[in-house]
Coordinates of C-alpha atoms and ligand atoms in Angstrom, one line a residue:
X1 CA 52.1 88.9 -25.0
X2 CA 50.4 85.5 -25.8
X3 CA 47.0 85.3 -26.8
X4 CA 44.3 84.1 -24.7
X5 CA 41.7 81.9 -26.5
X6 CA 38.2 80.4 -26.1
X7 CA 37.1 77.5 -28.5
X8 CA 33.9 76.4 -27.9
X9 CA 33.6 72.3 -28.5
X10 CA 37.3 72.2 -27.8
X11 CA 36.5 68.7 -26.0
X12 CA 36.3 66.8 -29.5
X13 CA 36.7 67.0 -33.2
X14 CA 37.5 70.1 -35.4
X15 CA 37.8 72.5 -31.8
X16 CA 40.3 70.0 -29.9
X17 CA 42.9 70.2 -33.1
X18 CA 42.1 74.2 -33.1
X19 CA 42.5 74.5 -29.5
X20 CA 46.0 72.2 -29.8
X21 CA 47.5 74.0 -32.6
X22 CA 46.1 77.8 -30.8
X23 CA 48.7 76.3 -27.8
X24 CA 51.7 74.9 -29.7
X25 CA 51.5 78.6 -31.5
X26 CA 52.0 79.7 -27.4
X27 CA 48.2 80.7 -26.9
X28 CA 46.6 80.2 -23.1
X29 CA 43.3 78.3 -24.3
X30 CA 40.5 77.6 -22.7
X31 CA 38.9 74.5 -23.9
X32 CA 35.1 74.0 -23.2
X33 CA 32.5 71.2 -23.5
X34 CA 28.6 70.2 -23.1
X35 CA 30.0 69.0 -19.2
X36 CA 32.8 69.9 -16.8
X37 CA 34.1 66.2 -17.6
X38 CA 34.2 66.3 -21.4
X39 CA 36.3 69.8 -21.7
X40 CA 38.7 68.6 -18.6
X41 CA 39.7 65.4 -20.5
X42 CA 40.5 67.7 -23.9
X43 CA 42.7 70.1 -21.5
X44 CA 44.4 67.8 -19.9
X45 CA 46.1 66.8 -23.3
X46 CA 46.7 70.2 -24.1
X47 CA 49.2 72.5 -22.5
X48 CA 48.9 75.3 -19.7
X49 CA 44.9 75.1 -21.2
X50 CA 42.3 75.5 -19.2
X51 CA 38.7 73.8 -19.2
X52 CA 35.2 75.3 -18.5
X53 CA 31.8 73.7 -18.9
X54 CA 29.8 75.7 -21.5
X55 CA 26.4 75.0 -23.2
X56 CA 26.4 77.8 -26.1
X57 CA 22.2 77.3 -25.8
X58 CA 21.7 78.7 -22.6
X59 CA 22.6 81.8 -21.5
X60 CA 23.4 81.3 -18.1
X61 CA 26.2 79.1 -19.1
X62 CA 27.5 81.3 -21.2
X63 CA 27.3 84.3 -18.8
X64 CA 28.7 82.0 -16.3
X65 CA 32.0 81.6 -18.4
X66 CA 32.3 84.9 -18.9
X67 CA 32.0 85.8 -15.7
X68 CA 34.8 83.4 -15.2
X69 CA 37.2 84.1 -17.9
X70 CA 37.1 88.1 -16.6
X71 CA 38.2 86.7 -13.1
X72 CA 40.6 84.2 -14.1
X73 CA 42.2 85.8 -17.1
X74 CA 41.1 89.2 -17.3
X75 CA 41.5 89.0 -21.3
X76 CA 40.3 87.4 -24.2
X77 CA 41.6 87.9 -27.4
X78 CA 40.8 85.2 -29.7
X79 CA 37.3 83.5 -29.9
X80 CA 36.6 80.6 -32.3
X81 CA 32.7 79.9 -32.1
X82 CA 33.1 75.8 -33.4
X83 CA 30.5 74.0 -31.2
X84 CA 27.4 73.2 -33.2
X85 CA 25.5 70.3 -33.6
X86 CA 23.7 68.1 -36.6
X87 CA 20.7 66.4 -35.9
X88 CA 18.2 66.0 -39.2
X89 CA 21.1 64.7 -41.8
X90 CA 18.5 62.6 -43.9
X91 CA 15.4 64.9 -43.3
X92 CA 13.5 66.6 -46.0
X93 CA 12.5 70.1 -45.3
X94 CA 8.8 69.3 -46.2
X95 CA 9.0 66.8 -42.8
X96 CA 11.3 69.2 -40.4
X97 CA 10.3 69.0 -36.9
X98 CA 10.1 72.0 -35.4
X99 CA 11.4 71.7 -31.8
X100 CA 14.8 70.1 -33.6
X101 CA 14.7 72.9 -35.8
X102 CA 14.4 75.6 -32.9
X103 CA 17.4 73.6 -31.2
X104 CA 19.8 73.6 -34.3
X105 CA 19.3 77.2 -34.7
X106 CA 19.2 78.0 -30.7
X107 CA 22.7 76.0 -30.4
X108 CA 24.6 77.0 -34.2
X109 CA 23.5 80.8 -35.2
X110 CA 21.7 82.1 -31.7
X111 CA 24.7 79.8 -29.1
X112 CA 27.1 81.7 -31.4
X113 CA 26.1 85.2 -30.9
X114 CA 25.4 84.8 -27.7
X115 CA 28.8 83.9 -26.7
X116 CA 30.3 87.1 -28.5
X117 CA 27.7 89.4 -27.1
X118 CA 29.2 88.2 -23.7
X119 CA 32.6 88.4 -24.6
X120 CA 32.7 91.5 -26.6
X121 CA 33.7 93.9 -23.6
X122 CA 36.9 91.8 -23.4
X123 CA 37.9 91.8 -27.1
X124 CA 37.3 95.0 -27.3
X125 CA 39.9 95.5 -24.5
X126 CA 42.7 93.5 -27.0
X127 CA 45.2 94.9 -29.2
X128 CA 44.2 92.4 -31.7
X129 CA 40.7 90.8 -31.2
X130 CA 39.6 88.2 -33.7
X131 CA 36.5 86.1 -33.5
X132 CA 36.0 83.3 -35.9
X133 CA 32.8 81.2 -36.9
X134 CA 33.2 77.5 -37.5
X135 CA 30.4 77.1 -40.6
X136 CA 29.8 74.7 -43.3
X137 CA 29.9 74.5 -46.8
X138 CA 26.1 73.4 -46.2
X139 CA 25.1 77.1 -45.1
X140 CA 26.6 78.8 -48.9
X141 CA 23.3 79.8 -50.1
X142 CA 24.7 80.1 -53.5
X143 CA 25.7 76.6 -53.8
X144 CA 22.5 75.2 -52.0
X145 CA 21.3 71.3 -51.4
X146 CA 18.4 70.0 -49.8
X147 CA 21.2 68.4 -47.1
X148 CA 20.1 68.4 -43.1
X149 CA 17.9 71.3 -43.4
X150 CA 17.9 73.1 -40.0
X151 CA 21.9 72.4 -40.1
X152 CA 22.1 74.3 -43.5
X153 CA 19.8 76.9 -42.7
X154 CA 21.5 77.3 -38.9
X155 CA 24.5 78.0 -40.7
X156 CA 23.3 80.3 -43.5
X157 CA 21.9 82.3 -40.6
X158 CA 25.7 82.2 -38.6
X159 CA 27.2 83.8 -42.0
X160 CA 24.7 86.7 -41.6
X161 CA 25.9 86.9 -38.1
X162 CA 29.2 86.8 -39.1
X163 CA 28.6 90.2 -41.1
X164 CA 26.9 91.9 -38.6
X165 CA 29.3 90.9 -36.1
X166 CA 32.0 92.4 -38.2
X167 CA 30.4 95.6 -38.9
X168 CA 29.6 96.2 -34.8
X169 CA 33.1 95.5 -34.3
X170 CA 35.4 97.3 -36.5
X171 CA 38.4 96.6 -34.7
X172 CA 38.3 92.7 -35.2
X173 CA 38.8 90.7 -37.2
X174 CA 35.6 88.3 -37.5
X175 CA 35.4 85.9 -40.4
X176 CA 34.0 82.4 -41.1
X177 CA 34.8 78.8 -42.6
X178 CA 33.6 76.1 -44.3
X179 CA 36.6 73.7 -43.0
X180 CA 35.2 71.0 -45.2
X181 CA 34.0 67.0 -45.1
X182 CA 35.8 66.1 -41.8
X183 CA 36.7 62.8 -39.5
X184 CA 34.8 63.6 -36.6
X185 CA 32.0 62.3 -34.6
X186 CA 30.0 64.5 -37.1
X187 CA 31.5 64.3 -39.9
X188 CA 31.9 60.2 -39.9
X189 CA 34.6 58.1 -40.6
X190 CA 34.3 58.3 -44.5
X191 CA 34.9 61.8 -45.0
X192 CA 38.1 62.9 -47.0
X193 CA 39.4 65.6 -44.6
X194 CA 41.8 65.1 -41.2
X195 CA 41.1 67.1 -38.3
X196 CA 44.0 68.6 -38.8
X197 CA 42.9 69.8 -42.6
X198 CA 39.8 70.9 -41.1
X199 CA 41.7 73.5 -38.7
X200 CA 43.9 74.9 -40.4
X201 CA 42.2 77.8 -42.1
X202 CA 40.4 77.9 -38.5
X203 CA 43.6 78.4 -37.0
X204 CA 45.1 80.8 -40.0
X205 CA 42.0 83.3 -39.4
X206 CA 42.0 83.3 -35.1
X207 CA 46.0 84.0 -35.6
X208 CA 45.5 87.2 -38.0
X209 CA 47.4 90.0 -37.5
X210 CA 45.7 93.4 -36.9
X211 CA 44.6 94.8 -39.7
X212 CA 44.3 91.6 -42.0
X213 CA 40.5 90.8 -43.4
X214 CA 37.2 90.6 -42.0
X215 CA 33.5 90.1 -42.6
X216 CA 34.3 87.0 -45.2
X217 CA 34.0 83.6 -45.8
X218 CA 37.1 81.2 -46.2
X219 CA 37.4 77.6 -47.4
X220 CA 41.3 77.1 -47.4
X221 CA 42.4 80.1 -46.8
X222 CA 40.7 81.6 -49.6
X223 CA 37.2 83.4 -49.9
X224 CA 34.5 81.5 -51.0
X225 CA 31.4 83.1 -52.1
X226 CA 27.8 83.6 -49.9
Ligands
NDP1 P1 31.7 67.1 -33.3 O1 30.3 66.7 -33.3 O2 32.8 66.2 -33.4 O3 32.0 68.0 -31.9 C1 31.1 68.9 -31.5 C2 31.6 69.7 -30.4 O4 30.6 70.7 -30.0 C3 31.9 68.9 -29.1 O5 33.0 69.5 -28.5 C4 30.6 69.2 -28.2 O6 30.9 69.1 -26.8 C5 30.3 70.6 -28.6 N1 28.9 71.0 -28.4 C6 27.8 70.4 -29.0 N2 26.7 71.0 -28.6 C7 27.1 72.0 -27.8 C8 26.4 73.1 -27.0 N3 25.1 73.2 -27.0 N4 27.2 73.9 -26.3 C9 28.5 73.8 -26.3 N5 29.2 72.9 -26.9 C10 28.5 72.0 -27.7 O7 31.8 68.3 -34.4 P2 33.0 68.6 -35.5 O8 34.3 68.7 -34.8 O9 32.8 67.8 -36.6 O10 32.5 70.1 -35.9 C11 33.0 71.3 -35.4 C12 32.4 72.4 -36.3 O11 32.7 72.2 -37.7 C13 30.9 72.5 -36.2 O12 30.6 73.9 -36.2 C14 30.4 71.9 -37.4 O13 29.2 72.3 -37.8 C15 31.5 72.3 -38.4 N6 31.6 71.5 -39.6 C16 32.0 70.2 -39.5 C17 32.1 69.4 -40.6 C18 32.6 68.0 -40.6 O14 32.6 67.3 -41.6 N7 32.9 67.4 -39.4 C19 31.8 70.0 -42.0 C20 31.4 71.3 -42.0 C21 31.3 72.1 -40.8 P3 30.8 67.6 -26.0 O15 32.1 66.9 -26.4 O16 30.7 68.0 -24.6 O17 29.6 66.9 -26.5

């Protein structure tokens, strides 16, 4: 049977070129963004998708598309958690502000785990549930800058959630990604990476098979450390 599949910030960027490679693979996805508008545009270039409004922040919105994806598709079995935002690129931590540091880590490690706590009874109804986090190379404590701090730190704190997530749901497979230096809106028009570079190892882990890995970290398909 095909897999259904959420990808959060499908309207634009790294999601959209997840979202169109989950449905030339033969997934049903449903594509959202910020507004009704933004995620309709992305799924009407994108087969037999569908498109929901969804603000990751607030949990009414995300209740409200669960609610939604129980009555209209009764199954979920793939969720890729890639919205996020960057707001303090060029901000030392000594000066971070802290009502754009509560929103960074409200909308990238909190909008996250929010949206699988929702979803959870329906992956836990597949045959193969997998759940992956779209990180950043900025969040690997080990390899640490002083880059965007609430980004980097946001991030950080989505890995941990990544772990937990994995332990609470053994029969997943939840993992996470740096996809790299990207051509987005985010990532800018100088950066070395496609699109399509930056979803590939997102697509690889949200098309696992049962039983492959979980709980790690992956930059090109291969672990990268904490
Ligand atoms: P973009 O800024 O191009 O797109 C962001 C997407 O997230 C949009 O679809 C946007 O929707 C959505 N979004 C923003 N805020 C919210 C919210 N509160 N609720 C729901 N959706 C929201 O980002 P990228 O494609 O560049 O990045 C995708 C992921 O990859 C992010 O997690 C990012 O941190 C990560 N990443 C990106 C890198 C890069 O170089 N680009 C590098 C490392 C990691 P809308 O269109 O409606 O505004």
């Amino acid at each position: 049977m095909d897999d259904v599949a959420l990808v959060t910030g499908g309207s634009r960027g790294i999601g959209f070129e997840v979202a169109r490679e989950l449905a030339h693979r033969g997934a049903i996805v449903i594509v959202t963004g910020t507004t009704e508008g933004t995620a309709r545009i992305a799924s009407e270039k994108i087969p037999r998708s569908r498109a929901h409004a969804l603000d990751i922040s607030d949990r009414r919105s995300v209740a409200a598309l669960a609610s939604w994806i129980r009555s209209e598709l009764g199954r979920l079995d793939v969720l890729v958690n890639n919205a996020a935002v960057l707001l303090d690129e060029g901000t030392s931590i000594l000066e971070t502000d802290p009502a754009l540091f509560e929103t960074t880590m409200r909308t990238n490690a909190l909008g996250p785990l929010l949206v699988t706590q929702a979803l959870a009874p329906l992956l836990e109804a597949s045959v193969n549930p997998r759940v992956v986090n779209v990180s950043s190379g900025a969040g690997q404590i080990s390899s640490m800058t002083s880059y965007a701090p609430a980004y980097s730190i946001s991030k950080a704190a989505l890995n941990a959630v990544t772990v937990m997530l994995a332990a609470a749901l053994p029969r997943a497979r939840v993992n996470c990604v740096d996809p790299g230096w990207v051509r987005t809106d985010m990532g800018g028009p100088g950066a070395p990476r496609s699109v399509a570079q930056g979803a590939d190892t997102i697509v690889w882990l949200a098309t696992l098979p049962a039983g492959g890995p979980t709980g790690g970290f992956y930059k090109d398909k291969k672990r990268i450390p904490w």
